[in-house]
Structures are given as structure tokens and as C-alpha cells.
Short mmCIF file of C-alpha atoms in Angstrom, two decimals:
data_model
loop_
_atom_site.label_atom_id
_atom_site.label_comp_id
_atom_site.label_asym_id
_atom_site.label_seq_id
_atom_site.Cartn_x
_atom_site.Cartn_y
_atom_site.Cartn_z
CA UNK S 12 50.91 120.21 188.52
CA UNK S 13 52.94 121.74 185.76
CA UNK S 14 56.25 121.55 185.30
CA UNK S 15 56.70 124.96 186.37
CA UNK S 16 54.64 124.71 189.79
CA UNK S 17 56.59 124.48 193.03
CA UNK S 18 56.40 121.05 194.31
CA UNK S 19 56.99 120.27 197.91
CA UNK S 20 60.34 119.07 197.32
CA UNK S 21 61.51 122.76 195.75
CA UNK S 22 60.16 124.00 199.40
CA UNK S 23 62.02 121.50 201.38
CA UNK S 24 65.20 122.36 199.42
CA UNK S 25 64.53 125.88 200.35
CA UNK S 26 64.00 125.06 203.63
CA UNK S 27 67.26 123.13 204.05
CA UNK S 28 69.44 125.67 202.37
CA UNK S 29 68.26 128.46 204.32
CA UNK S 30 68.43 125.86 207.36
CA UNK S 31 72.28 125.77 206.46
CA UNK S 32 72.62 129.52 206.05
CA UNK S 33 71.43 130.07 209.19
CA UNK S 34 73.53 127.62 211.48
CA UNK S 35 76.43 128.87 208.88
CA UNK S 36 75.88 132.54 210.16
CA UNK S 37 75.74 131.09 214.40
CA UNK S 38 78.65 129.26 213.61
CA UNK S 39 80.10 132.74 212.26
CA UNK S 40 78.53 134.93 215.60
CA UNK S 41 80.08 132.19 217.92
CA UNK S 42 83.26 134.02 218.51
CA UNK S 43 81.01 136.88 218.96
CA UNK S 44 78.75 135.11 221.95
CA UNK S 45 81.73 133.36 223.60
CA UNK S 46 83.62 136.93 223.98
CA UNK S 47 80.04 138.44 225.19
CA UNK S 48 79.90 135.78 227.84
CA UNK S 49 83.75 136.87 228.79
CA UNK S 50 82.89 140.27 229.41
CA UNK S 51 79.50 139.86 230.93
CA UNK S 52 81.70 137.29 233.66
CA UNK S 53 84.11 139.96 233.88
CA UNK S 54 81.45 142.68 234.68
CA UNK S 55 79.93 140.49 236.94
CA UNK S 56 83.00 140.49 238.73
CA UNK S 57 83.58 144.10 238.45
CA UNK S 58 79.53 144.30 239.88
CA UNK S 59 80.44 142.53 242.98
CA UNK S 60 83.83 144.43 244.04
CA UNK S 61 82.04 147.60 243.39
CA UNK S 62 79.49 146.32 245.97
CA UNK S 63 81.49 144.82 248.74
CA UNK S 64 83.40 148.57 248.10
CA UNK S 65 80.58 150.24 248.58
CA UNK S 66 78.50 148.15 251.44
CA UNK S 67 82.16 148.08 253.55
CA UNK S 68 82.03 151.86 253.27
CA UNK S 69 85.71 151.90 251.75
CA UNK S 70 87.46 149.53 253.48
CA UNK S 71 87.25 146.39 251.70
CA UNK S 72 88.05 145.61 247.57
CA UNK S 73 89.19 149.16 246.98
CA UNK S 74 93.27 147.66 245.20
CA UNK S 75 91.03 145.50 243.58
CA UNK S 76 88.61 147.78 241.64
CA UNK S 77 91.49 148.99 239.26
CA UNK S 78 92.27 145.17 237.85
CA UNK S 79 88.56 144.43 237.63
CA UNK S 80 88.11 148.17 236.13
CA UNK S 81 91.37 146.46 233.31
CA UNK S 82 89.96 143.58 232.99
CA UNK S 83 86.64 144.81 231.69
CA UNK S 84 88.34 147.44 229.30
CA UNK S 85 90.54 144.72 228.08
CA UNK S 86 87.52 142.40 227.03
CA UNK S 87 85.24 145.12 225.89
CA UNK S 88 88.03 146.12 223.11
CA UNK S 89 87.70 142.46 221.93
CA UNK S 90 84.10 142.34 221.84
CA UNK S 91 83.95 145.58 220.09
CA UNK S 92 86.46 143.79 217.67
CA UNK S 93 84.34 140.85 216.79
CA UNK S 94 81.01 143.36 216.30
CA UNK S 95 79.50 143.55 212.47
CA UNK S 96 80.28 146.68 210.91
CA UNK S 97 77.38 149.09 210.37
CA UNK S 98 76.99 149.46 206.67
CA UNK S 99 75.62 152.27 204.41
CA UNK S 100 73.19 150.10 203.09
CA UNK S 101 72.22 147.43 206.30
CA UNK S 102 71.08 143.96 205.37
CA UNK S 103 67.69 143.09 205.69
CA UNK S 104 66.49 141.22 208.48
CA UNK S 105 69.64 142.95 211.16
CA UNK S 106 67.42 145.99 212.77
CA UNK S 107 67.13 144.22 215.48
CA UNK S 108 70.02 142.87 215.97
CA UNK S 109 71.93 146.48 215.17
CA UNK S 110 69.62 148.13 217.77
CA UNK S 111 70.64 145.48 220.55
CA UNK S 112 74.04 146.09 220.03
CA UNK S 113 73.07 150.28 220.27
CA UNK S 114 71.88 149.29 223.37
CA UNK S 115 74.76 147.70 224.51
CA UNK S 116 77.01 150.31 223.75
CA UNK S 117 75.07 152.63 225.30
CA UNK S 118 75.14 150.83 228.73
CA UNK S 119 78.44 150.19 228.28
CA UNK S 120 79.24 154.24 227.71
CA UNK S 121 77.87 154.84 231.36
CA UNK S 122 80.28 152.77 232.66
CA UNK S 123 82.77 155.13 233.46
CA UNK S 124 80.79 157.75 235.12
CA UNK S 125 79.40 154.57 237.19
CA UNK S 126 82.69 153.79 238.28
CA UNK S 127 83.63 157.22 239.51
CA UNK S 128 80.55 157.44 241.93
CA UNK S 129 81.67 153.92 243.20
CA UNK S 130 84.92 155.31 243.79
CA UNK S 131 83.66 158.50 245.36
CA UNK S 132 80.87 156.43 247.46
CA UNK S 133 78.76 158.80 246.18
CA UNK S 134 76.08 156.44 245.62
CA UNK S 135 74.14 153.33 247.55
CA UNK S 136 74.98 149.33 246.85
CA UNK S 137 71.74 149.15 245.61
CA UNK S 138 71.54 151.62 243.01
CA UNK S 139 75.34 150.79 241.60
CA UNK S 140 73.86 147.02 241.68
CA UNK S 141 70.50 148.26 239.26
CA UNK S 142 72.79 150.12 237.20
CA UNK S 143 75.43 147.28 236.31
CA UNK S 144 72.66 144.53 236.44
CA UNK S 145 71.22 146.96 233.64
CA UNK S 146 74.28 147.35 231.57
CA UNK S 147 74.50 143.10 231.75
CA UNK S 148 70.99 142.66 230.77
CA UNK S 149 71.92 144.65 227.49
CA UNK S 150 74.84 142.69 226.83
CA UNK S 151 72.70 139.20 227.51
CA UNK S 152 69.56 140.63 225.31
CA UNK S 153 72.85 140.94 222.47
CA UNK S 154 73.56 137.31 223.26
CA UNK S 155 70.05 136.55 222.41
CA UNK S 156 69.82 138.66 219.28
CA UNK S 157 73.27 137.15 218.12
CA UNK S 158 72.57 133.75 218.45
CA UNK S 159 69.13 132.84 216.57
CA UNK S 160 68.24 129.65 216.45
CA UNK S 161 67.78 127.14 213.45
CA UNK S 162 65.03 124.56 213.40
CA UNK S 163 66.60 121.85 214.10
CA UNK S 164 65.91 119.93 217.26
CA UNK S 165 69.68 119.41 218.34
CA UNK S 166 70.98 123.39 217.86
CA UNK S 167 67.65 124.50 219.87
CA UNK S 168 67.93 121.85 222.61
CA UNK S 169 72.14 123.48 222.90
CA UNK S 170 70.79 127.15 222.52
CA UNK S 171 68.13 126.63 225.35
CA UNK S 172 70.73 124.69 227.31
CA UNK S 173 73.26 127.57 227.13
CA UNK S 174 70.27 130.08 227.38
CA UNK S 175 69.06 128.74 230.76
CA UNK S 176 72.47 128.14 232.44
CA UNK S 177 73.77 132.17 231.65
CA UNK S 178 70.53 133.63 232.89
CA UNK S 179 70.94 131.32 236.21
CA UNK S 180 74.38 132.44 236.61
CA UNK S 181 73.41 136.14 236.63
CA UNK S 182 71.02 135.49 239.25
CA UNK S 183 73.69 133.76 241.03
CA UNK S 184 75.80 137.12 240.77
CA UNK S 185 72.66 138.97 241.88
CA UNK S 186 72.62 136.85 244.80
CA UNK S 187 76.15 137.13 245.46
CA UNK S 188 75.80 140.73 245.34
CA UNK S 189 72.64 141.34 247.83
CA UNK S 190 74.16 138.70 250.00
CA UNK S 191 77.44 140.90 250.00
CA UNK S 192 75.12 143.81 251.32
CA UNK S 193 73.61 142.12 254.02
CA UNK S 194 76.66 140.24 255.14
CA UNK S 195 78.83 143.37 255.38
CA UNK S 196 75.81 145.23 257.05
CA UNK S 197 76.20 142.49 260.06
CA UNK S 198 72.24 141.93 259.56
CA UNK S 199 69.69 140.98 257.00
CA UNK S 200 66.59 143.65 256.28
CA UNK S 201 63.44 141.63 255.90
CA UNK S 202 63.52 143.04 252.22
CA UNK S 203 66.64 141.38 251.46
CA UNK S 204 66.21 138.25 252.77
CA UNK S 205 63.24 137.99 251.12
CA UNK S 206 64.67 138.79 248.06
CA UNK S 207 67.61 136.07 248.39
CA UNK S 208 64.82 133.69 248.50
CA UNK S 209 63.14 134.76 245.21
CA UNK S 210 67.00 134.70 243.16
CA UNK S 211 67.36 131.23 244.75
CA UNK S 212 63.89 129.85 243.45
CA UNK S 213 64.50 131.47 240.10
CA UNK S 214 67.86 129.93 239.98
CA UNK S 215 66.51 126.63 240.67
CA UNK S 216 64.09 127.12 237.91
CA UNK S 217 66.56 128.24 235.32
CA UNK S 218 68.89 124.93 236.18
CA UNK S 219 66.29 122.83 235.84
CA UNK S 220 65.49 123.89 232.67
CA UNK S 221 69.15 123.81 231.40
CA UNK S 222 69.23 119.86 232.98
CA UNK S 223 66.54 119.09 230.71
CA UNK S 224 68.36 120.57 227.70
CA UNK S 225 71.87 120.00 228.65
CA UNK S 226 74.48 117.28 227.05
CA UNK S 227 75.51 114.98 229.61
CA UNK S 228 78.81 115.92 230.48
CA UNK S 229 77.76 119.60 230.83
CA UNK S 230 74.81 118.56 233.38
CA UNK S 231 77.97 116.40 235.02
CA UNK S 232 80.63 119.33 235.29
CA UNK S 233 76.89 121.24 237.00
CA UNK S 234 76.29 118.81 239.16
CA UNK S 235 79.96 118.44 240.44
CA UNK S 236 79.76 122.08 241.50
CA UNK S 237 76.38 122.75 242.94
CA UNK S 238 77.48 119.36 245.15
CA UNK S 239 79.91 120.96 246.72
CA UNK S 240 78.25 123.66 248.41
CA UNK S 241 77.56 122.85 252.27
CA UNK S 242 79.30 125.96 253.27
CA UNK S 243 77.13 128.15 250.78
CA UNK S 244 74.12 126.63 251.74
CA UNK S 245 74.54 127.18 255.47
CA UNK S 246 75.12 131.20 254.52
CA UNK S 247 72.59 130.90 252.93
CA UNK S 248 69.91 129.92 255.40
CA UNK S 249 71.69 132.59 257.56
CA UNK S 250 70.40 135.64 254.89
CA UNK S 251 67.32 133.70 254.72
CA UNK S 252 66.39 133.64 258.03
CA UNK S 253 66.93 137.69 258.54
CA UNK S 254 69.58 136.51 261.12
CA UNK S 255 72.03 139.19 262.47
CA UNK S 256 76.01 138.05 261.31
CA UNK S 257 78.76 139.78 262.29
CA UNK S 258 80.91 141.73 259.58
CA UNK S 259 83.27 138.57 259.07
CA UNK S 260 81.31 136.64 257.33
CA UNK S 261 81.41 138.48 254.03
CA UNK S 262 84.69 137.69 253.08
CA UNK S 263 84.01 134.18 253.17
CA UNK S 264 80.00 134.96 251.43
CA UNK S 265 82.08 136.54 248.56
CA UNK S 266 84.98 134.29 248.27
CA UNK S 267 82.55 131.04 247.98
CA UNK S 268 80.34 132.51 245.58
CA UNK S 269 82.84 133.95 243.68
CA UNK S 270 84.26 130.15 243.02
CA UNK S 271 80.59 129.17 242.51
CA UNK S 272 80.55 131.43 239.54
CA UNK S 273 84.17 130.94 238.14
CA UNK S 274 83.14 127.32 238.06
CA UNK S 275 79.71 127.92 236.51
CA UNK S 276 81.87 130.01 233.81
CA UNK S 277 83.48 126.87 233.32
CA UNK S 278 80.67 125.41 232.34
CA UNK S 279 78.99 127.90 230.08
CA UNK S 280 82.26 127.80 228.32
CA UNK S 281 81.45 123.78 227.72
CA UNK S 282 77.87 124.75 226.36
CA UNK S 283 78.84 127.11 223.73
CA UNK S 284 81.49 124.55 222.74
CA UNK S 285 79.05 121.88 222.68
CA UNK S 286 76.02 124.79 220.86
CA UNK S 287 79.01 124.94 217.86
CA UNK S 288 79.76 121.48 217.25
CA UNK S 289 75.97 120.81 217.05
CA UNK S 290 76.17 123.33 214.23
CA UNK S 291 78.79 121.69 212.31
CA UNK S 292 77.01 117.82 212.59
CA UNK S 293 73.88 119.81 211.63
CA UNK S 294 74.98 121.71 208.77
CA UNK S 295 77.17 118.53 207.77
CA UNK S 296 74.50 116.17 207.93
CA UNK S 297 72.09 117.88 205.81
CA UNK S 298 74.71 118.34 203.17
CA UNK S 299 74.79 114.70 202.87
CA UNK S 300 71.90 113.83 203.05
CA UNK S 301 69.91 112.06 200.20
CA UNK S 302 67.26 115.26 198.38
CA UNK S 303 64.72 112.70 197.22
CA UNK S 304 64.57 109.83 199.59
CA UNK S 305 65.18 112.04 202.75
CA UNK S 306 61.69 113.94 201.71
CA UNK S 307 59.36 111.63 203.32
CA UNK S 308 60.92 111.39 206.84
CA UNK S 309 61.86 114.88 207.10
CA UNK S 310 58.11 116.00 206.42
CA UNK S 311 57.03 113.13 208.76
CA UNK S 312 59.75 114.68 211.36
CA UNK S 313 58.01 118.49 210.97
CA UNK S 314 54.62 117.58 211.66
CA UNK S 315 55.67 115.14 215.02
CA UNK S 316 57.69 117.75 216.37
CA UNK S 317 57.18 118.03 220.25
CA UNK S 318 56.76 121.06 222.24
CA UNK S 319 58.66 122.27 225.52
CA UNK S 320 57.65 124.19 228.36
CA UNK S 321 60.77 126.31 229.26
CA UNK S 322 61.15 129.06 231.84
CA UNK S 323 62.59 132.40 231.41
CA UNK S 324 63.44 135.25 234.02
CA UNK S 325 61.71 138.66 233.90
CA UNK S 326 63.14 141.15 231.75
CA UNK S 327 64.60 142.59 234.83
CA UNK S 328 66.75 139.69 235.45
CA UNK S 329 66.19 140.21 239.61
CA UNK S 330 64.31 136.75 240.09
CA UNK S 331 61.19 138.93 241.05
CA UNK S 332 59.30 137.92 237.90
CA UNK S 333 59.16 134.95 235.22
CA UNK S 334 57.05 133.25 232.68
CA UNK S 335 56.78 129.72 231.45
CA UNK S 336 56.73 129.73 228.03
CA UNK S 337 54.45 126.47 226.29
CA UNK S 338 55.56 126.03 223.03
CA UNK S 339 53.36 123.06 222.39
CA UNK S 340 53.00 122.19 218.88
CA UNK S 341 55.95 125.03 217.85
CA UNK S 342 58.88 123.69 216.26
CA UNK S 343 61.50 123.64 219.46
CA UNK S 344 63.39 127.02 218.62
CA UNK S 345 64.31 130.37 220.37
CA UNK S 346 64.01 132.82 217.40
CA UNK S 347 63.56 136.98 217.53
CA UNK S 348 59.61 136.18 217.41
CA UNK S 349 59.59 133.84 220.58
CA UNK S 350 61.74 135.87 222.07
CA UNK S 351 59.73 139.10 222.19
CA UNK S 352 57.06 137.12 223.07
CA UNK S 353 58.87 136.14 226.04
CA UNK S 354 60.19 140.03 227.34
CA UNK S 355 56.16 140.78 226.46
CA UNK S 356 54.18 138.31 228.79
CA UNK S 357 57.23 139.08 231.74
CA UNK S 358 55.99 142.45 231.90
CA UNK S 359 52.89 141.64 232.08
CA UNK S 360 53.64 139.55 235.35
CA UNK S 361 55.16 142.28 236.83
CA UNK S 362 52.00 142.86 239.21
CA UNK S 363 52.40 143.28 243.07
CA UNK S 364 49.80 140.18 243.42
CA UNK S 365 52.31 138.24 241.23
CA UNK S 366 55.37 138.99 243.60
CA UNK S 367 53.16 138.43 247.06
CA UNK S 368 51.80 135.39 245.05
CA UNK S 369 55.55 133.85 244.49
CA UNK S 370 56.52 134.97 247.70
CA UNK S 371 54.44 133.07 249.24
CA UNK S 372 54.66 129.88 247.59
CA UNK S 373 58.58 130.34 248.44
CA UNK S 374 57.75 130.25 252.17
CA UNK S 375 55.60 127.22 251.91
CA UNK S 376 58.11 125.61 250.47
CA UNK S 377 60.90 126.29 252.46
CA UNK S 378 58.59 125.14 255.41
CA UNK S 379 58.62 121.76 253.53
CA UNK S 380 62.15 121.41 253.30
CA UNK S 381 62.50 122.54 257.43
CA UNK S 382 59.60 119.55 257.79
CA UNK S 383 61.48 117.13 255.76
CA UNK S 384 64.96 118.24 257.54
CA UNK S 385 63.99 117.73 261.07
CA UNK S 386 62.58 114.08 260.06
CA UNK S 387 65.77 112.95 258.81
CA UNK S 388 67.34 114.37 261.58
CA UNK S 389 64.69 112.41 263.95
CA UNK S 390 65.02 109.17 262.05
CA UNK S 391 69.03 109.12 260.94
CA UNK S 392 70.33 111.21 263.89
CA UNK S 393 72.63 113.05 261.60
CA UNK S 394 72.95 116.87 261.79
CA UNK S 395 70.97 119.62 260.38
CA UNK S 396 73.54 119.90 257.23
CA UNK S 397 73.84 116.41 256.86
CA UNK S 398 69.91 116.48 256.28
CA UNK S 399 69.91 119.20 253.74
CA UNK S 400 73.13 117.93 251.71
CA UNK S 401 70.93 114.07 252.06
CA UNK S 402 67.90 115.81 250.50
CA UNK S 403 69.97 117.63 247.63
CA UNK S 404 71.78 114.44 246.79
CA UNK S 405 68.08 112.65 246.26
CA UNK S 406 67.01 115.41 244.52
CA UNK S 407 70.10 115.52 241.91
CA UNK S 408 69.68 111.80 241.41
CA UNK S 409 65.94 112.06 240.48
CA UNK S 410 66.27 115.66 238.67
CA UNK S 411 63.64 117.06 240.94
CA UNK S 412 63.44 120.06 243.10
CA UNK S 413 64.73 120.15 246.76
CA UNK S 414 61.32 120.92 247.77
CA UNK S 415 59.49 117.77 245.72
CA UNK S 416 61.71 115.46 247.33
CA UNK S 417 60.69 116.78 251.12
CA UNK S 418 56.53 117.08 250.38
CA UNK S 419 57.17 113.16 248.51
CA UNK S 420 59.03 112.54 252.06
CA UNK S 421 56.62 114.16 254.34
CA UNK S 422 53.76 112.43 252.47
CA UNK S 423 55.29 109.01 252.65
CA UNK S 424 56.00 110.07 256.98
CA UNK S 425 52.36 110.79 257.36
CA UNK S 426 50.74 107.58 255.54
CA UNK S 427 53.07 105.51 257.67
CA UNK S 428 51.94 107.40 260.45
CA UNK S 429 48.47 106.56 259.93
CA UNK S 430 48.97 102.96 259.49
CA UNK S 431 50.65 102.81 262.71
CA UNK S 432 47.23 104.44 264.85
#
């Protein structure tokens, strides 16, 4: 080579600098996300007064709207604060990111007009419940946008962390929501039940995707909550089972998953704490580090780099639809590429076989957990919830599913069986 050809050190030093410029500019869009995830729990809230409202026909939440109504204006202002300025000449590389936040605004426009038709009870729970879960899939496609991920193994395993756990959480104020219908209704349709069942799955899926990504406190502060839940978990089999309830019980739906979500809002607070500090080390340690020596093992590091399989709700954000995303071989990142990807292949699973398909294998598997439930209760003689809160514990402890743990039971039950004829 000549003097004046590009050696693979001039690329690596490119690399690294733009490396930095990039976790510089999520460190500078943090106070951005963390005031997107305010309003977006805010709106949430707003989503599920407006429902109770509305499936109570006017007699419940109605001195509340006006504070939630506040509280939303009062964080949009701030977001809109924190937004980049459109410029007469835009940066390269921010059309995407400007048309995200179009749509945003946008959403957010309809707001008002929303509200009054709440207030008038001029619309159903369902449709208000479409139109706000739209407006917050905007705002969490902005998150996305906002927050693009360096290479570095660290800031992706924070970003998919935080990713997984605020895309659970809205399903967890979807559920909240279509629970709130049902509950206020006195009776479950078939339709909603069933529905419950698919937001619970895909809830499941999306936390067990942020426990493989999350520091260890977060997970902690996670488990600590979803622990505590016999009460929710009883209500829940209720809405589940199409079971007819009594108007009482939505008070008491709403109030527990209401704490559920303040306390998940604790956490997601934790992870975009924990996202930012991964950006400092990050940036800080490859301003130290050694230029010449450092070659070898960072090249070495690029071509070992592992893949991931992580999952991601449908573009919809309703639980309905999903897609497991294999990024074997790809450096470990959730960039504007990936992510398209991702909103691409999730419409393309949104096929009726697809939804019988998952609806299905939700049944089984509840039948599994029943199975495993009734043994314990056979072989312990504890109760029902004593059973279900035994089999969450094991599966916490072993970071499985609820519904491994009972077929690993039931399996181990019928070999043991067996041996015994």
C-alpha cells in the first residue's frame, strides 16, 4: 500500500469517531425519550379514564377526566420543548426522524376533538380505545426514531432492554383498558376474553425479552412487582374465562392495574437511566482507549459478534400480531434499517390463519397451566391461588414461561406415573 491508501486502522478510527458521535447525539435525545415516556404514561392514563367514562355510561371517572385532560397538556408543552427545530436547510440523514415527529403531532392534534366525543359519549369504548392506542403508537414509533442505536454491545443490550419493557407496558394499558370494558359491562364477550388472552401472551413475550437484556437491578425492581399480583391474576382468570362479574369489580380491575403500571413506570424510568450511563462508559472508554494496540481485539470483537432473537409486537400494538426478529450474525443493534424491517414482516403476519393460529396455541397452553394447577393442588393440598402464585415463583427463578414450567411438571407427573403401573 501507499502511503496515501486507507489502511484498516484509518477505517477503524472512522468507525470509532462516528461510534462516539452517535452515542454523543442519544445522550443529547435522552431528555427527549424520558419526557416521551412521561407523556405516553400520562396518555395512558388519560386512555383508561376515558374508558371506564365511557363503558360506566357517565357515572364513573367523569371529575377525573379534567386532571388527566391537565396533565397531558402540561407534559405535551415539555415535549414539544425538547423537539429539534425544523430548519431551512434539514440535516441529512433526519427525514425520518422529522416525519415521525409529523406524525406525532398529528395524532396528538386529534386529541381534542377525541376528548369532546368522550365527554359527549358520543362514541363506543372501543373506538376511543383504537384512537388513543393510535395516537401512543406515534409517540412510541418517535421513541424509536429518537433513540438509534450505536454498535456497541452494551448501548444495544440497554436500548432493547428499555425497548421491550415500554412496548409490554402498553399492552398492559391495553389490557387494563379491555378489562375495564368487560368488568363494567358485568360480563365478558367471547371476543374480549379472547383478546385479554392474546395482550397477556404478548406481554409475557415482551418481558421475557427485556429479562434477557435487562441490568440486574432493573429485572429486580420487575420482578418485585409482577410478584405481587395474586389479586390481578385471579381477575384475570375471571375475563379469561368469559365469566359474568357484577359491576363492582371494576373499580378494584382499574385501581390494581393502574398500580401495576405506575410501578412499571418506575421501572422504565430505571432503564433509560441505566440506557444513558451506558452511553457515557461507552463514549468514555473509547476515548481512552489505546488507537494502535486496541486494533487487533476490536476487529477480532466485530467478526465474533453474536446474534439475538428478540420479539417485537405488531405495528398495531393490540397483542394480535408479532414477529421474532433473528439477527444472527448482525451486529446486536436496533437501527432505522432493522427497524423497518421489523413494522414490514408484522404486517405481513397480519393474516386471519396467523391470529386463529396464536389463538390456539394460547388455549393449549392455558390448559397446561389448569393441568399443572390441579396437580399441585392434588399433591400439596394448597388452594387454587396458592398453585398459580407456586408455579410463577418457579418460573421467575428459572426465567421461563408459566406455561414451560407446568408441561416440564406434567411431563415429570406422567413418567412417574408410568413407573408406578
Amino acid at each position: 500500500m501507499t502511503a496515501a491508501t486507507p489502511t484498516a486502522l484509518n477505517f477503524l478510527l472512522a468507525s470509532r469517531q462516528s461510534e462516539i458521535a452517535s452515542l454523543r447525539n442519544l445522550l443529547h435525545t435522552g431528555q427527549l425519550i424520558g419526557q416521551l415516556s412521561q407523556l405516553i404514561h400520562v396518555l395512558q392514563r388519560e386512555r383508561g379514564a376515558s374508558n371506564i367514562w365511557l363503558c360506566s355510561t357517565g357515572k364513573l371517572f367523569g371529575d377525573e377526566l379534567p386532571q388527566r385532560e391537565r396533565d397531558v397538556s402540561r407534559e405535551l408543552a415539555s415535549m414539544i420543548q425538547l423537539l429539534p427545530r425544523p430548519q431551512s436547510s434539514p440535516l441529512a440523514g433526519n427525514s425520518r426522524l422529522y416525519a415521525r415527529i409529523a406524525a406525532a403531532l398529528h395524532g396528538l392534534s386529534e386529541l381534542e376533538p377525541l376528548r369532546q366525543q368522550v365527554r359527549d359519549r358520543t362514541l363506543s369504548h372501543a373506538l376511543a380505545m383504537a384512537r388513543f392506542n393510535q395516537i401512543i403508537r406515534q409517540l412510541l414509533n418517535l421513541v424509536f426514531e429518537a433513540a438509534d442505536a450505536a454498535s456497541d454491545a452494551q448501548v444495544s443490550r440497554a436500548l432493547i432492554a428499555m425497548f421491550s419493557f415500554m412496548q409490554g407496558k402498553e399492552l398492559a394499558g391495553q389490557e387494563r383498558a379491555t378489562g375495564s370494558a368487560g368488568f363494567a359491562a358485568g360480563v365478558f364477550s367471547a371476543e374480549q376474553s379472547k383478546h385479554i388472552v392474546a395482550l397477556i401472551e404478548a406481554q409475557d413475550r415482551c418481558f421475557s425479552t427485556f429479562s434477557q437484556f435487562a441490568d440486574a437491578q432493573s429485572l429486580q425492581q420487575w420482578r418485585e412487582i409482577a410478584e405481587a399480583e395474586p389479586e390481578v391474576e385471579r381477575l384475570r382468570r375471571v375475563a379469561c374465562m368469559s365469566s359474568h362479574t357484577g359491576e363492582a369489580g371494576v373499580s378494584r380491575w382499574f385501581q390494581l392495574l393502574s398500580k401495576r403500571l405506575d410501578g412499571m413506570k418506575v421501572v422504565e424510568d430505571r432503564l433509560e437511566t441505566t440506557l444513558m450511563q451506558c452511553c457515557r462508559d461507552t463514549i468514555r472508554r473509547a476515548e481512552q482507549a489505546d488507537e494502535i494496540s486496541d486494533l487487533s481485539s476490536h476487529l477480532q470483537a466485530i467478526n465474533s459478534e453474536q446474534g439475538y432473537s428478540l420479539y417485537v409486537a405488531g405495528a398495531d400494538w393490540n397483542g394480535g400480531h408479532s414477529v421474532a426478529l433473528d439477527a444472527e450474525g448482525v451486529a446486536p443493534q436496533l437501527g432505522r434499517a432493522v427497524l423497518t424491517l421489523i413494522q414490514q414482516q408484522s404486517q405481513r403476519l397480519q393474516a386471519q390463519a396467523d391470529e386463529l393460529a396464536s389463538m390456539r396455541a394460547s388455549i393449549n397452553e392455558r390448559k397446561h397451566i389448569d393441568q399443572a394447577k390441579l396437580l399441585l393442588m392434588k399433591h400439596q393440598a394448597c388452594s387454587e391461588e396458592q398453585a398459580w402464585q407456586t408455579l410463577r415463583k418457579m418460573a421467575m427463578n428459572q426465567n421461563k414461561r408459566v406455561v414451560d414450567i407446568a408441561i416440564a411438571m406434567l411431563s415429570v407427573a406422567s413418567a412417574f406415573s408410568e413407573q408406578e403401573k
